[in-house]
CSV table of N, CA and C in Angstrom, one decimal:
chain,number,residue,atom,x,y,z
A,252,MET,N,7.2,-21.4,7.7
A,252,MET,CA,6.5,-21.0,8.9
A,252,MET,C,5.2,-21.8,9.1
A,253,ILE,N,4.8,-22.1,10.3
A,253,ILE,CA,3.6,-22.8,10.5
A,253,ILE,C,2.5,-21.9,11.1
A,254,TYR,N,1.4,-21.8,10.4
A,254,TYR,CA,0.3,-20.9,10.8
A,254,TYR,C,-0.8,-21.7,11.5
A,255,PRO,N,-1.3,-21.2,12.6
A,255,PRO,CA,-2.4,-21.8,13.3
A,255,PRO,C,-3.7,-21.7,12.5
A,256,LYS,N,-4.6,-22.7,12.8
A,256,LYS,CA,-5.9,-22.7,12.1
A,256,LYS,C,-6.8,-21.6,12.5
A,257,ASN,N,-6.6,-21.1,13.8
A,257,ASN,CA,-7.5,-20.1,14.3
A,257,ASN,C,-7.2,-18.7,13.6
A,258,PRO,N,-8.1,-18.2,12.8
A,258,PRO,CA,-7.9,-16.9,12.0
A,258,PRO,C,-7.5,-15.8,12.9
A,259,SER,N,-8.1,-15.5,14.0
A,259,SER,CA,-7.7,-14.4,14.8
A,259,SER,C,-6.3,-14.5,15.4
A,260,PHE,N,-6.0,-15.7,15.8
A,260,PHE,CA,-4.6,-16.0,16.3
A,260,PHE,C,-3.6,-15.9,15.2
A,261,ARG,N,-4.0,-16.3,14.0
A,261,ARG,CA,-3.2,-16.2,12.8
A,261,ARG,C,-2.9,-14.8,12.5
A,262,LEU,N,-3.9,-13.9,12.6
A,262,LEU,CA,-3.7,-12.5,12.3
A,262,LEU,C,-2.7,-11.9,13.3
A,263,MET,N,-2.8,-12.3,14.6
A,263,MET,CA,-1.9,-11.8,15.6
A,263,MET,C,-0.5,-12.2,15.3
A,264,PHE,N,-0.4,-13.5,14.9
A,264,PHE,CA,0.9,-14.1,14.6
A,264,PHE,C,1.5,-13.3,13.4
A,265,GLN,N,0.7,-13.0,12.4
A,265,GLN,CA,1.3,-12.3,11.2
A,265,GLN,C,1.7,-10.9,11.6
A,266,GLN,N,1.0,-10.3,12.5
A,266,GLN,CA,1.3,-8.9,12.9
A,266,GLN,C,2.7,-9.0,13.6
A,267,CYS,N,2.9,-10.0,14.5
A,267,CYS,CA,4.1,-10.1,15.2
A,267,CYS,C,5.3,-10.3,14.2
A,268,ILE,N,5.0,-11.1,13.2
A,268,ILE,CA,6.1,-11.3,12.1
A,268,ILE,C,6.4,-10.0,11.4
A,269,LYS,N,5.4,-9.2,11.1
A,269,LYS,CA,5.6,-7.9,10.4
A,269,LYS,C,6.4,-7.0,11.3
A,270,LEU,N,6.1,-7.0,12.6
A,270,LEU,CA,6.9,-6.2,13.5
A,270,LEU,C,8.3,-6.5,13.6
A,271,TYR,N,8.6,-7.8,13.8
A,271,TYR,CA,10.0,-8.3,13.9
A,271,TYR,C,10.7,-8.5,12.6
A,272,TYR,N,9.9,-8.9,11.6
A,272,TYR,CA,10.5,-9.1,10.3
A,272,TYR,C,9.8,-8.3,9.2
A,273,PRO,N,9.9,-7.0,9.2
A,273,PRO,CA,9.2,-6.2,8.2
A,273,PRO,C,9.7,-6.4,6.8
A,274,ARG,N,8.8,-6.7,5.9
A,274,ARG,CA,9.2,-6.9,4.5
A,274,ARG,C,8.3,-5.9,3.6
A,275,ASN,N,8.9,-4.9,3.2
A,275,ASN,CA,8.2,-3.9,2.4
A,275,ASN,C,8.5,-4.1,0.9
């Protein structure tokens, strides 16, 4: 996965990943 350099955008991106691909 490619993560953006922008921290806030990165957090949003990670949240989306957790919603669609939850890994507990």
